Tab-separated table of C-alpha atoms in Angstrom:
chain	number	residue	atom	x	y	z
A	7	MET	CA	133.797	59.120	76.536
A	8	THR	CA	134.767	61.126	73.131
A	9	ASP	CA	131.459	59.673	71.518
A	10	HIS	CA	129.532	60.161	74.275
A	11	ALA	CA	130.414	63.948	74.188
A	12	ALA	CA	129.846	64.179	70.396
A	13	SER	CA	126.346	62.583	70.381
A	14	PRO	CA	124.584	65.710	71.454
A	15	SER	CA	125.876	67.735	68.507
A	16	LYS	CA	124.506	65.536	65.753
A	17	PRO	CA	120.751	66.455	66.294
A	18	ALA	CA	121.500	69.870	66.199
A	19	SER	CA	123.525	69.254	63.049
A	20	THR	CA	120.591	67.027	61.494
A	21	PHE	CA	118.063	69.997	62.373
A	22	ALA	CA	120.379	72.571	60.633
A	23	GLU	CA	120.598	70.389	57.478
A	24	THR	CA	117.288	69.948	57.428
A	25	ALA	CA	116.343	73.164	58.016
A	26	ARG	CA	118.474	74.190	55.031
A	27	LYS	CA	116.889	71.858	52.730
A	28	TYR	CA	113.318	72.750	52.922
A	29	ALA	CA	113.624	76.355	53.924
A	30	LEU	CA	112.340	77.914	51.018
A	31	PHE	CA	109.403	75.482	51.054
A	32	VAL	CA	108.642	76.751	54.440
A	33	LEU	CA	108.866	80.440	53.516
A	34	LEU	CA	106.850	79.891	50.506
A	35	ALA	CA	104.239	78.376	52.911
A	36	LEU	CA	104.830	81.055	55.383
A	37	MET	CA	104.071	83.614	52.452
A	38	LEU	CA	100.936	81.826	51.202
A	39	VAL	CA	99.518	81.899	54.574
A	40	GLY	CA	100.535	85.505	55.357
A	41	PHE	CA	99.201	87.042	52.065
A	42	TRP	CA	95.933	84.927	52.683
A	43	SER	CA	95.567	86.449	55.891
A	44	ALA	CA	95.792	89.754	54.803
A	45	GLN	CA	93.974	89.512	51.631
A	46	PRO	CA	91.545	86.491	51.399
A	47	ALA	CA	91.183	86.838	47.541
A	48	PHE	CA	95.014	85.917	47.328
A	49	ILE	CA	94.437	82.266	47.859
A	50	ASN	CA	91.374	81.642	45.306
A	51	SER	CA	92.354	79.399	42.381
A	52	ALA	CA	91.997	82.070	39.733
A	53	ASN	CA	94.639	84.085	41.299
A	54	LEU	CA	96.900	81.121	42.218
A	55	PHE	CA	96.438	80.125	38.221
A	56	SER	CA	97.401	83.687	37.290
A	57	ILE	CA	100.590	83.494	39.284
A	58	LEU	CA	101.658	80.390	37.516
A	59	GLN	CA	100.609	81.781	34.581
A	60	ALA	CA	102.807	85.016	35.114
A	61	VAL	CA	105.929	82.883	36.178
A	62	SER	CA	105.356	80.266	33.276
A	63	VAL	CA	107.590	82.315	30.930
A	64	VAL	CA	110.341	82.767	33.517
A	65	ALA	CA	110.534	79.465	34.513
A	66	ILE	CA	110.858	77.993	30.947
A	67	LEU	CA	113.684	80.254	30.302
A	68	GLY	CA	115.185	79.404	33.599
A	69	VAL	CA	115.266	75.889	33.034
A	70	GLY	CA	117.087	76.509	29.940
A	71	VAL	CA	119.577	78.588	32.017
A	72	SER	CA	120.204	76.249	34.573
A	73	ILE	CA	120.885	73.387	31.937
A	74	THR	CA	123.471	75.693	30.490
A	75	MET	CA	125.077	76.294	34.243
A	76	SER	CA	125.062	72.364	34.727
A	77	ALA	CA	127.319	72.175	32.065
A	78	GLY	CA	129.740	74.997	33.336
A	79	GLY	CA	128.403	77.604	31.210
A	80	PHE	CA	125.978	80.577	31.470
A	81	ASP	CA	123.706	81.989	29.066
A	82	LEU	CA	123.111	85.513	28.753
A	83	SER	CA	121.033	85.667	25.503
A	84	VAL	CA	117.824	84.012	26.822
A	85	GLY	CA	115.988	87.361	27.096
A	86	SER	CA	117.181	88.671	23.850
A	87	VAL	CA	116.194	84.907	21.975
A	88	ALA	CA	112.863	85.499	23.732
A	89	ALA	CA	112.282	88.960	22.864
A	90	SER	CA	113.422	88.384	18.780
A	91	SER	CA	110.904	85.002	19.255
A	92	VAL	CA	108.215	87.456	20.049
A	93	MET	CA	109.154	89.545	16.948
A	94	ALA	CA	109.872	86.585	14.738
A	95	ALA	CA	106.340	84.878	15.376
A	96	SER	CA	104.644	88.296	14.748
A	97	TYR	CA	106.380	89.159	11.463
A	98	ALA	CA	105.694	85.445	10.285
A	99	MET	CA	102.091	85.766	10.747
A	100	VAL	CA	101.405	89.643	10.053
A	101	VAL	CA	103.808	90.106	7.165
A	102	LEU	CA	104.690	86.661	5.624
A	103	GLN	CA	100.670	85.240	6.402
A	104	MET	CA	102.246	81.967	7.917
A	105	ASN	CA	99.811	79.993	9.941
A	106	ALA	CA	100.355	78.659	13.460
A	107	ALA	CA	101.797	75.361	12.794
A	108	GLU	CA	104.276	77.161	10.181
A	109	THR	CA	105.367	80.060	12.844
A	110	LEU	CA	105.679	77.533	15.777
A	111	ALA	CA	107.959	75.336	13.558
A	112	LEU	CA	110.245	78.489	12.306
A	113	VAL	CA	110.283	80.159	15.674
A	114	LEU	CA	111.646	76.991	17.490
A	115	LEU	CA	114.323	76.340	14.759
A	116	MET	CA	115.204	79.844	14.906
A	117	GLY	CA	115.892	79.484	19.023
A	118	ALA	CA	117.769	76.163	18.298
A	119	MET	CA	119.974	77.762	15.708
A	120	ILE	CA	120.725	80.643	18.107
A	121	GLY	CA	121.845	78.247	20.680
A	122	LEU	CA	123.613	76.423	18.318
A	123	VAL	CA	125.849	79.489	17.092
A	124	ASN	CA	126.308	80.192	20.707
A	125	GLY	CA	127.563	76.682	21.454
A	126	LEU	CA	129.991	76.861	18.512
A	127	LEU	CA	131.359	80.203	19.483
A	128	ILE	CA	132.063	78.680	22.740
A	129	VAL	CA	133.089	74.949	22.117
A	130	ARG	CA	134.933	75.289	18.774
A	131	VAL	CA	136.052	79.189	18.552
A	132	GLY	CA	136.914	79.451	22.299
A	133	VAL	CA	135.257	82.469	23.386
A	134	PRO	CA	134.054	82.371	26.885
A	135	ASP	CA	130.682	81.737	27.541
A	136	LEU	CA	129.582	84.931	29.057
A	137	LEU	CA	131.018	86.913	26.275
A	138	ALA	CA	129.812	85.013	23.536
A	139	THR	CA	126.207	84.810	24.852
A	140	LEU	CA	126.358	88.551	25.644
A	141	SER	CA	127.396	89.266	22.185
A	142	THR	CA	124.652	87.364	20.815
A	143	MET	CA	122.279	89.450	23.287
A	144	PHE	CA	123.132	92.576	21.480
A	145	LEU	CA	123.129	91.297	18.250
A	146	LEU	CA	119.668	90.106	18.715
A	147	ALA	CA	118.450	93.441	20.709
A	148	GLY	CA	119.179	95.425	17.105
A	149	LEU	CA	119.004	92.717	14.687
A	150	GLN	CA	114.929	92.234	15.825
A	151	LEU	CA	114.184	95.964	15.127
A	152	ILE	CA	115.619	96.218	11.581
A	153	PRO	CA	112.793	94.534	9.433
A	154	THR	CA	110.225	96.807	10.878
A	155	GLY	CA	112.513	99.937	11.285
A	156	GLY	CA	112.145	99.626	15.059
A	157	ARG	CA	108.470	99.788	15.283
A	158	SER	CA	105.999	97.030	16.689
A	159	ILE	CA	104.254	94.577	14.485
A	160	THR	CA	100.515	94.795	14.721
A	161	ALA	CA	97.857	93.632	11.918
A	162	GLY	CA	97.542	96.338	9.265
A	163	MET	CA	101.082	98.254	10.244
A	164	MET	CA	102.811	100.131	7.596
A	165	LEU	CA	105.981	98.756	6.495
A	166	PRO	CA	109.415	100.441	5.712
A	167	ASN	CA	108.847	99.745	1.979
A	168	GLY	CA	105.704	101.966	2.342
A	169	THR	CA	103.409	98.626	2.026
A	170	THR	CA	100.879	97.692	4.332
A	171	ALA	CA	101.178	94.230	5.988
A	172	ALA	CA	98.341	91.983	4.745
A	173	GLY	CA	98.386	89.239	7.438
A	174	ALA	CA	97.333	89.029	10.901
A	175	TYR	CA	97.561	86.635	13.857
A	176	ASP	CA	96.548	83.390	13.583
A	177	PRO	CA	93.566	82.372	16.132
A	178	ALA	CA	94.782	78.855	16.938
A	179	PHE	CA	98.534	80.782	17.695
A	180	LEU	CA	96.445	82.731	20.537
A	181	ILE	CA	95.326	79.858	22.358
A	182	LEU	CA	98.627	78.876	23.352
A	183	GLY	CA	98.934	81.841	25.420
A	184	ARG	CA	95.220	82.532	26.087
A	185	GLY	CA	93.697	79.543	26.226
A	186	ARG	CA	92.620	77.285	29.281
A	187	LEU	CA	92.212	73.540	30.052
A	188	PHE	CA	88.820	73.062	31.151
A	189	ASP	CA	88.345	76.819	31.467
A	190	THR	CA	90.571	76.356	34.424
A	191	VAL	CA	94.254	75.953	33.668
A	192	PRO	CA	96.203	78.195	31.337
A	193	TYR	CA	97.807	76.825	28.610
A	194	PRO	CA	101.117	78.230	29.583
A	195	VAL	CA	101.286	76.711	33.279
A	196	ILE	CA	100.817	73.128	31.179
A	197	VAL	CA	103.705	74.058	28.987
A	198	MET	CA	105.670	74.844	31.912
A	199	ALA	CA	104.757	71.886	33.915
A	200	VAL	CA	105.644	69.524	30.862
A	201	VAL	CA	108.831	71.500	30.149
A	202	ALA	CA	109.796	70.868	33.853
A	203	LEU	CA	108.898	67.329	33.979
A	204	LEU	CA	110.995	66.279	30.645
A	205	ALA	CA	114.068	68.511	31.963
A	206	TRP	CA	113.970	67.239	35.535
A	207	PHE	CA	113.701	63.390	33.949
A	208	LEU	CA	116.669	64.410	31.354
A	209	MET	CA	118.714	65.988	34.320
A	210	GLU	CA	118.273	63.972	37.270
A	211	ARG	CA	117.272	60.287	35.805
A	212	THR	CA	119.653	59.721	33.105
A	213	ARG	CA	123.057	59.148	31.996
A	214	TRP	CA	122.790	62.400	30.081
A	215	GLY	CA	121.891	64.687	33.136
A	216	ARG	CA	124.852	62.999	34.929
A	217	VAL	CA	127.247	63.767	32.162
A	218	PHE	CA	126.021	67.674	32.290
A	219	TYR	CA	127.016	67.807	35.753
A	220	ALA	CA	130.140	65.974	35.207
A	221	ILE	CA	131.146	68.301	33.033
A	222	GLY	CA	130.186	71.295	35.120
A	223	GLY	CA	132.039	69.758	38.335
A	224	ASN	CA	135.372	68.952	36.376
A	225	GLU	CA	135.293	69.205	32.498
A	226	THR	CA	138.777	67.666	32.070
A	227	ALA	CA	137.640	64.779	34.463
A	228	ALA	CA	134.707	63.954	32.525
A	229	HIS	CA	136.583	64.332	29.132
A	230	LEU	CA	139.376	61.890	30.497
A	231	ALA	CA	136.713	59.539	31.655
A	232	GLY	CA	135.459	59.555	28.138
A	233	ALA	CA	132.643	61.951	27.859
A	234	PRO	CA	132.104	64.014	24.636
A	235	THR	CA	132.193	67.283	26.621
A	236	LYS	CA	132.095	69.633	23.561
A	237	ALA	CA	128.799	67.853	22.053
A	238	TYR	CA	127.518	68.145	25.441
A	239	ARG	CA	127.958	71.512	26.169
A	240	LEU	CA	127.035	72.334	22.587
A	241	TRP	CA	123.622	70.443	23.403
A	242	ALA	CA	123.228	72.651	26.265
A	243	TYR	CA	123.000	75.842	24.440
A	244	VAL	CA	120.903	74.538	21.894
A	245	LEU	CA	118.259	73.500	24.513
A	246	SER	CA	118.540	76.729	26.174
A	247	GLY	CA	118.275	78.682	22.874
A	248	THR	CA	115.184	76.325	21.933
A	249	LEU	CA	113.488	77.056	25.345
A	250	ALA	CA	113.840	80.642	25.312
A	251	SER	CA	112.335	80.826	21.788
A	252	LEU	CA	109.003	78.778	23.518
A	253	GLY	CA	108.969	81.013	26.237
A	254	GLY	CA	108.772	84.057	23.653
A	255	LEU	CA	106.184	81.988	21.692
A	256	ILE	CA	104.125	82.238	24.897
A	257	VAL	CA	104.807	85.679	25.356
A	258	ALA	CA	103.464	86.739	21.700
A	259	SER	CA	100.255	84.610	21.696
A	260	ARG	CA	99.527	86.351	25.049
A	261	VAL	CA	100.040	89.874	24.166
A	262	GLY	CA	98.717	89.269	20.462
A	263	ARG	CA	101.436	91.665	18.970
A	264	GLY	CA	105.226	92.207	18.392
A	265	ASP	CA	106.031	94.359	21.091
A	266	VAL	CA	109.555	95.961	20.814
A	267	SER	CA	109.431	95.969	24.680
A	268	ALA	CA	108.780	92.168	25.106
A	269	GLY	CA	111.214	90.069	26.892
A	270	ASN	CA	113.278	93.016	28.944
A	271	SER	CA	113.260	91.923	32.265
A	272	LEU	CA	113.056	87.972	31.085
A	273	LEU	CA	116.749	87.701	31.337
A	274	LEU	CA	117.325	88.780	35.075
A	275	ASP	CA	114.162	87.091	36.128
A	276	SER	CA	115.114	83.689	34.652
A	277	VAL	CA	118.882	84.333	36.153
A	278	ALA	CA	117.409	84.846	39.523
A	279	ALA	CA	115.137	81.786	39.343
A	280	ALA	CA	117.969	79.428	38.660
A	281	LEU	CA	119.985	80.937	41.338
A	282	ILE	CA	117.388	80.824	43.510
A	283	GLY	CA	117.178	77.249	42.964
A	284	PHE	CA	120.432	76.837	44.528
A	285	ALA	CA	118.821	76.949	47.894
A	286	VAL	CA	116.244	74.343	46.977
A	287	LEU	CA	116.912	71.377	48.882
A	288	ASP	CA	120.334	72.629	49.758
A	289	LYS	CA	121.650	71.293	46.422
A	290	ARG	CA	123.960	74.061	45.935
A	291	ARG	CA	123.912	73.622	42.231
A	292	PRO	CA	121.672	74.376	39.329
A	293	HIS	CA	118.462	72.081	39.145
A	294	VAL	CA	115.254	72.352	37.309
A	295	LEU	CA	113.045	71.777	40.434
A	296	GLY	CA	114.864	74.369	42.521
A	297	THR	CA	114.624	76.888	39.305
A	298	VAL	CA	110.902	76.204	38.849
A	299	LEU	CA	110.296	76.617	42.719
A	300	GLY	CA	112.593	80.227	42.554
A	301	ALA	CA	110.420	81.594	39.893
A	302	ILE	CA	107.297	80.279	41.852
A	303	PHE	CA	108.391	81.944	45.026
A	304	VAL	CA	109.348	85.372	43.599
A	305	GLY	CA	105.888	85.334	41.559
A	306	VAL	CA	104.237	84.786	44.877
A	307	LEU	CA	106.104	87.467	46.590
A	308	LEU	CA	105.187	89.960	43.914
A	309	ASN	CA	101.635	88.972	43.561
A	310	GLY	CA	101.097	89.232	47.106
A	311	LEU	CA	102.592	92.622	47.484
A	312	THR	CA	101.005	93.832	44.437
A	313	MET	CA	97.390	93.032	45.814
A	314	LEU	CA	98.474	94.828	49.137
A	315	ASN	CA	98.899	97.765	47.161
A	316	ALA	CA	102.683	97.871	47.504
A	317	PRO	CA	104.272	100.468	45.082
A	318	TYR	CA	105.299	98.925	41.777
A	319	TYR	CA	108.964	100.594	42.204
A	320	THR	CA	109.584	98.275	44.970
A	321	GLN	CA	109.262	95.133	42.909
A	322	ASP	CA	112.921	95.168	41.751
A	323	PHE	CA	114.110	95.648	45.188
A	324	VAL	CA	112.190	92.981	46.842
A	325	LYS	CA	113.579	90.385	43.907
A	326	GLY	CA	117.382	91.601	44.711
A	327	VAL	CA	116.538	90.892	48.669
A	328	VAL	CA	115.045	87.518	47.895
A	329	LEU	CA	118.264	86.614	45.455
A	330	VAL	CA	120.606	87.917	48.020
A	331	GLY	CA	118.965	86.118	50.914
A	332	ALA	CA	118.536	82.833	49.104
A	333	LEU	CA	122.327	82.878	48.160
A	334	ALA	CA	123.416	83.648	51.473
A	335	LEU	CA	121.285	80.801	53.038
A	336	THR	CA	123.081	78.452	50.345
A	337	PHE	CA	126.246	79.597	50.361
A	338	GLY	CA	126.762	81.497	53.617
A	339	LEU	CA	124.955	80.719	56.785
A	340	GLY	CA	124.217	77.031	55.117
A	341	LYS	CA	128.129	76.221	54.912
A	342	LYS	CA	128.658	73.046	56.292
A	343	LYS	CA	131.531	72.958	59.011
A	344	ARG	CA	134.646	71.154	57.708
């Protein structure tokens, strides 16, 4: 009789779990249909690729954040690393007259080295993750302004020593942010897809990814099981720094100048994407697919509101509502009964 009484609740429980698992996919589909009904131009391929291009940098940075979160950390410096990469790329070409290949190598190496410094502060010196990366964030925010006296970097600019910059942006470098495959798919979207695919494979299909999650779940247990926890946490920040610098390179190649305000919102947006991703597939943990979908979800929402002429100053409020809703779904409404 007990079994008979318990059976009706099983389908309901299964339905609730399925609803939690695919809620964000359903909401995304409803948004697409709703915006399409209100503004038919929303669903054309040019606008959809525009959305993906707009969220590509946020998604790339968010993947880095999710990797550090999976290892039990948190990288607050990604926005400053991206902004510093914009300035560094511009300085390399405009002032130092480097070509595109040299600039790409230099900036990616810079991002990896910043991540390495973050990791060493955390795993060797013992500084807590948030404090170490917060310090790096402030350090980079000031450091990127010193070489140019706080001015943006453009061709022919006057340098602090009174000379004129003789270099310019390499046209080959601008292809990264402005080029399109078959005149249709923006290169930033392709870069985002490649980064997401490689990161997903690393985190979900390899031993290294399982160790990252094991460290995030219980670092002591992972260490006792023989995992080199310090090395893995160090690599998490190196990967995050490298991805942040890649995002900065895309921004630099898109705008074609070293803008001192570049990257101002990238930290909050990338963290929001990573946190919204917790609700995707009811994972309740950082994961690459969820982070990318979280970035796309916010991008679709903001693009649709813009096409409907919603005031620009409501965007941060909307992002906050989406984040609160996703986290409530994940940790509150989606809480499993014990």
